[in-house]
Tab-separated table of C-alpha atoms in Angstrom:
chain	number	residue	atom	x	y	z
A	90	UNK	CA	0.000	0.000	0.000
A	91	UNK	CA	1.412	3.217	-1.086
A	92	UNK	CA	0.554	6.458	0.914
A	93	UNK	CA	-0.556	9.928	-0.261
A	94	UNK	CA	-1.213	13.157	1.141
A	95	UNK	CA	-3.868	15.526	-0.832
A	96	UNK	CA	-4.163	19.083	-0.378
A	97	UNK	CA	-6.892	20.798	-1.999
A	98	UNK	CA	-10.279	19.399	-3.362
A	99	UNK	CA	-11.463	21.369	-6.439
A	100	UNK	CA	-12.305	18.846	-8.828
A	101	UNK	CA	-8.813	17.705	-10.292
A	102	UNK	CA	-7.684	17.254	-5.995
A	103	UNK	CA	-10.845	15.375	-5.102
A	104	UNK	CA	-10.775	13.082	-8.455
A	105	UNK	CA	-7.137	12.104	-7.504
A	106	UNK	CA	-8.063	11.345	-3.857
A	107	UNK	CA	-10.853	9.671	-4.967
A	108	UNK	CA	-8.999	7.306	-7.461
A	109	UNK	CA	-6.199	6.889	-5.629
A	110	UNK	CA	-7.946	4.998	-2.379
A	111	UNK	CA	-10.625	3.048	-4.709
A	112	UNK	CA	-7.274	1.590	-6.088
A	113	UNK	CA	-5.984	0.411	-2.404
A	114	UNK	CA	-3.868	3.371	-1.142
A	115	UNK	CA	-3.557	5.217	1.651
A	116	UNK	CA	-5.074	8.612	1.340
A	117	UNK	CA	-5.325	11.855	3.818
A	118	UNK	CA	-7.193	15.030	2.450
A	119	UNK	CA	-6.596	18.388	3.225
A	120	UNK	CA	-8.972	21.217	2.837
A	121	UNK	CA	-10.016	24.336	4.677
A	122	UNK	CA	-13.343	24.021	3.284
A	123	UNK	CA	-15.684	21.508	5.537
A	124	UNK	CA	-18.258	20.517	2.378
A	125	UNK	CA	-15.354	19.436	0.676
A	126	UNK	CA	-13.890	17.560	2.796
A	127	UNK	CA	-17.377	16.029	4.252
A	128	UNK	CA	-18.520	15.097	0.861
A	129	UNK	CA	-15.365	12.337	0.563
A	130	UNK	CA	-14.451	11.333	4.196
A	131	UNK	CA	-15.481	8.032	4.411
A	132	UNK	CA	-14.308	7.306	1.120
A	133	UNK	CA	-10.432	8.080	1.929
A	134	UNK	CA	-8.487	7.001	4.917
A	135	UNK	CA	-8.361	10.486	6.822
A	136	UNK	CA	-10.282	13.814	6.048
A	137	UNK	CA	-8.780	17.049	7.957
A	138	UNK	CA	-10.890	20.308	7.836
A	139	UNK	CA	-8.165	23.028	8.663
A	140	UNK	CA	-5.852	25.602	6.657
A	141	UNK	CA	-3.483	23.911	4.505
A	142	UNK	CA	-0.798	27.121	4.567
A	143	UNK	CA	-0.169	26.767	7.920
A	144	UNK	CA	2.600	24.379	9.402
A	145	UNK	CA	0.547	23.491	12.451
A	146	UNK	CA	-1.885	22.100	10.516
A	147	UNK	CA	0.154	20.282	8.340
A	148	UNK	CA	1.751	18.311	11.750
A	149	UNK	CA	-1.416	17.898	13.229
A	150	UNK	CA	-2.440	15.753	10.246
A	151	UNK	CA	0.027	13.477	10.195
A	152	UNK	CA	1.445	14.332	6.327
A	153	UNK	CA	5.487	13.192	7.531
A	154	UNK	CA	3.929	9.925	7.549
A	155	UNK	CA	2.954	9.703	4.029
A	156	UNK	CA	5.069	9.045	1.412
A	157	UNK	CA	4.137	11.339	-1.441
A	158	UNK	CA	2.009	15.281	-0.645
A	159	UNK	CA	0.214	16.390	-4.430
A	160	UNK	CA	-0.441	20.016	-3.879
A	161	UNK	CA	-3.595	20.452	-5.737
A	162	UNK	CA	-4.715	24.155	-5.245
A	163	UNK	CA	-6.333	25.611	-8.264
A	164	UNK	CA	-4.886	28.767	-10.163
A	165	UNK	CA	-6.341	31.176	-7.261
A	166	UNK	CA	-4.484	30.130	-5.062
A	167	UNK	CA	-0.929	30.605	-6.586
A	168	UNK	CA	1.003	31.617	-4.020
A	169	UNK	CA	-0.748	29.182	-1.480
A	170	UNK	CA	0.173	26.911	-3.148
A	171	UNK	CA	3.791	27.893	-2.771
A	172	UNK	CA	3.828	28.052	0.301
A	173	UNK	CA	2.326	24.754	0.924
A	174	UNK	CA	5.038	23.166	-1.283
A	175	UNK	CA	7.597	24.905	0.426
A	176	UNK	CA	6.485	24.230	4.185
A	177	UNK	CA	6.478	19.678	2.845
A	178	UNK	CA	9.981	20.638	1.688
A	179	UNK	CA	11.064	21.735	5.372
A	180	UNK	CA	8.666	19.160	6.620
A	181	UNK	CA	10.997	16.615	4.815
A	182	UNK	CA	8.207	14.830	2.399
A	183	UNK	CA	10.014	12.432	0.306
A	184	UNK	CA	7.904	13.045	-2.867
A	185	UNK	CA	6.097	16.859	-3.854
A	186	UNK	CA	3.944	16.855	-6.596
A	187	UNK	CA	2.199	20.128	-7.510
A	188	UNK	CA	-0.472	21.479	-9.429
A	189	UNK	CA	0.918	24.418	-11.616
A	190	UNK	CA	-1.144	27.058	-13.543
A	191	UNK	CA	1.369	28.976	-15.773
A	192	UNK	CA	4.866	28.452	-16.491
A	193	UNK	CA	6.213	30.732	-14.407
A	194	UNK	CA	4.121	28.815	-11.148
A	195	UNK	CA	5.613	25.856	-12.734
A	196	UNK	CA	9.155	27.279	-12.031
A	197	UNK	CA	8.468	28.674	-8.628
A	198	UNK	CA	7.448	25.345	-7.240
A	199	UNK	CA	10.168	24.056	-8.780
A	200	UNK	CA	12.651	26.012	-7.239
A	201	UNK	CA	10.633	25.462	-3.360
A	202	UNK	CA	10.665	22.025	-3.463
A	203	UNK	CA	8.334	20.192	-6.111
A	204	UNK	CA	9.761	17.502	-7.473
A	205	UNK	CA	7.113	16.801	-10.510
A	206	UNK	CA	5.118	19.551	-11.424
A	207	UNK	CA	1.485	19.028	-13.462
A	208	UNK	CA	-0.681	20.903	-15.737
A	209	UNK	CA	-4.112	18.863	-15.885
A	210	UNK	CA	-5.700	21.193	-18.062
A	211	UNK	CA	-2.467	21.656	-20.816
A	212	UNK	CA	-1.539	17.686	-20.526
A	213	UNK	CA	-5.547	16.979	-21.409
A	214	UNK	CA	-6.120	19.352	-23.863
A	215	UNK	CA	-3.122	18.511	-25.219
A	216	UNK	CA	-4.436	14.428	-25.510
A	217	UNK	CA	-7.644	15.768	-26.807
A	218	UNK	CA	-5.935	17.480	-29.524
A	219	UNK	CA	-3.821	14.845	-30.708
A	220	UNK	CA	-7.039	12.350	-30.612
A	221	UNK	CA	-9.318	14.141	-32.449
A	222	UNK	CA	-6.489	15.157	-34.986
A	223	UNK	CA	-5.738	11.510	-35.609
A	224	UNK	CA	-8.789	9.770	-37.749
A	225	UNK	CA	-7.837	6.539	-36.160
A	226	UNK	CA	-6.334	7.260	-32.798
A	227	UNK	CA	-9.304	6.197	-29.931
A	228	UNK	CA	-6.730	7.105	-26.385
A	229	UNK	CA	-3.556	8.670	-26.308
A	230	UNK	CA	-1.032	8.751	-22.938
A	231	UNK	CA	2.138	10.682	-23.251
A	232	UNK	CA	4.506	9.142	-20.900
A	233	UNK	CA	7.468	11.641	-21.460
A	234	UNK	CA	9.200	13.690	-23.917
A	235	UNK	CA	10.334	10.293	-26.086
A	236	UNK	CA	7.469	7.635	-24.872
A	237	UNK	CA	3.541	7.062	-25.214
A	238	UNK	CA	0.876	4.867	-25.390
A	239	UNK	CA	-1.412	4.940	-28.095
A	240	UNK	CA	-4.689	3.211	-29.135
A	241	UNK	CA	-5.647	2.850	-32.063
A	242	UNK	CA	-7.717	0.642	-34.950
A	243	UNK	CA	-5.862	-1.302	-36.804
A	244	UNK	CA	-4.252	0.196	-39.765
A	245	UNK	CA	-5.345	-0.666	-42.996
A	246	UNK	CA	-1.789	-1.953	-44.424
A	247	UNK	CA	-1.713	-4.213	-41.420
A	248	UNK	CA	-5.053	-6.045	-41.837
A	249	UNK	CA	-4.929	-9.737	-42.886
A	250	UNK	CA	-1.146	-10.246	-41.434
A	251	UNK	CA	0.246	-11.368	-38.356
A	252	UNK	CA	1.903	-10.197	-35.987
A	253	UNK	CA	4.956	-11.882	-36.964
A	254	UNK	CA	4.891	-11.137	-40.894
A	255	UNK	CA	4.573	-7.089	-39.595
A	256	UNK	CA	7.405	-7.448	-37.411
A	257	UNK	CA	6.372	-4.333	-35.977
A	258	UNK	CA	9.343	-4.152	-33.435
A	259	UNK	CA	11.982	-4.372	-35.924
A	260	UNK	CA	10.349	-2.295	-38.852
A	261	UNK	CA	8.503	0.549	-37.042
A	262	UNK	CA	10.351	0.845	-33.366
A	263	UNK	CA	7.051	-0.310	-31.873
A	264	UNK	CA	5.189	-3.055	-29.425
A	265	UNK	CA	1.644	-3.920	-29.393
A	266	UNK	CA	0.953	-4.389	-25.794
A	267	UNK	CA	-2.799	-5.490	-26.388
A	268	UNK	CA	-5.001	-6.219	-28.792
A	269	UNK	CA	-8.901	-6.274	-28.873
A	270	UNK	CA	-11.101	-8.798	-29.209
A	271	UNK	CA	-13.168	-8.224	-32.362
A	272	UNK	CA	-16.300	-6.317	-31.826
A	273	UNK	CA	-15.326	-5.090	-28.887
A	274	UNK	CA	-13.171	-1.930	-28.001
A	275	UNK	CA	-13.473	-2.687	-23.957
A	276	UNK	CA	-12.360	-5.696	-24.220
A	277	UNK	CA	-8.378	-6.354	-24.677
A	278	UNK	CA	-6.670	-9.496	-24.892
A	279	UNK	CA	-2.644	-9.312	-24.193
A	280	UNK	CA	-0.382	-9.707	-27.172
A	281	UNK	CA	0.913	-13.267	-27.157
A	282	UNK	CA	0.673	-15.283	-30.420
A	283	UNK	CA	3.220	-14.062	-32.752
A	284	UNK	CA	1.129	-15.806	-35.494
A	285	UNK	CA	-2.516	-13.825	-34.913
A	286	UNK	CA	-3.987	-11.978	-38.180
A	287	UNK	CA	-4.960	-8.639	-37.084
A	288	UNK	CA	-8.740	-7.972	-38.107
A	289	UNK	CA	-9.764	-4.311	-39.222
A	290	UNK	CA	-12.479	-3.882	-36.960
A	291	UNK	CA	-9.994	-4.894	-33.852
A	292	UNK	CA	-8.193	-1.771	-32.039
A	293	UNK	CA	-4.620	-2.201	-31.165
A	294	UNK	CA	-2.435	-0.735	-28.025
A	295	UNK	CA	0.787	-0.299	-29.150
A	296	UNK	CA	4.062	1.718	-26.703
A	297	UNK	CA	7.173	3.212	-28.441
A	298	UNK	CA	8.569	6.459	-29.384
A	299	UNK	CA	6.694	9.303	-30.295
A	300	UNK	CA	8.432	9.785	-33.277
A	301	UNK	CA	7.727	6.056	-34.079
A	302	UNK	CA	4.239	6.085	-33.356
A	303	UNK	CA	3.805	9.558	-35.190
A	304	UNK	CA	5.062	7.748	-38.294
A	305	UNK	CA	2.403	5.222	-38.141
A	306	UNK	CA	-0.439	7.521	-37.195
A	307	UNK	CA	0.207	10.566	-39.606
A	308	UNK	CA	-0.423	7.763	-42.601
């Protein structure tokens, strides 16, 4: 069981929280609104009501005993936010993750303490973008600058081979992780037999480079 600290519950905090503990984890909210922090206390592990800026509060909770703090104060609360990433530094977190609203947030909670900072709005308009630009492309996930995820039906120039005749690793830089079962885009079945003919109706998961996977996508 992994343990995490959340502070602030506008929607992209109380989403997090939310997932988080419904997969298995530890989770402790933080809010200094009392609705917000009613509405999900049974569904977390601890729910504190108290002001999230000061360092008293912070102690009270408990957050030196949990593993990873995500600072998740929305964009009007900027330099709350700061100052709440800067107190877990001091306070020794091992892991800060914050919520940034402009670049230049981004590089003040850089320079306090964060050690991964996010920008849920940007990063999902910026999968939205590259979905709907994409005729074929269903889900996107950009892991980092070199690495994503993609899923996708199956291109027409692959239909009727296998796996093994497309060689995929060797010719394109890619892996299909999954593939689905045809008729059904919910429904994935991991990549095993090197001698399966891809359908065109089936939808395919593939991982590599994002030059790689641009090359098959832009056809």
């Amino acid at each position: 069981m992994k343990s995490f600290c959340i502070i602030g519950l506008g929607n992209f905090g109380k989403n997090l929280a939310l997932t988080l503990a419904q997969n298995g984890n530890q989770v402790l909210v933080i809010d200094n609104v009392e609705s917000d922090i009613d509405a999900i206390a049974d569904q977390v592990t601890n729910a504190v009501c108290g002001d999230p800026t000061n360092e008293m509060v912070l102690r009270a909770a408990g957050v030196t005993s949990y593993g990873c703090c995500v600072v998740c104060l929305g964009s009007d609360n900027m330099q709350e936010s700061i100052l709440v990433t800067l107190t877990l530094k001091e306070l020794g977190i091992p892991k800060i993750v914050a919520r940034a609203s402009s670049e230049q947030h981004r590089k003040v909670l850089a320079k306090v303490g964060a050690d991964k900072v996010v920008f849920p709005e940007k990063d999902m308009g910026q999968n939205l973008a590259y979905i709907l630009s994409k005729t074929d492309v269903l889900e996107f996930i950009n892991f980092s600058r070199n690495c994503s995820v993609v899923e996708l039906k199956t291109p027409r120039r692959w239909a009727g081979k296998s796996i093994k005749d497309l060689d995929v690793r060797k010719k394109y830089g890619i892996n299909i992780i999954a593939i689905s079962k045809a008729g059904s885009n919910d429904d994935f079945e991991i990549f095993t037999d090197p001698d399966r003919v891809l359908l065109p109706e089936e939808t395919l998961i593939l991982i590599g480079g994002n030059a790689e996977i641009e090359k098959i996508t832009g056809d």
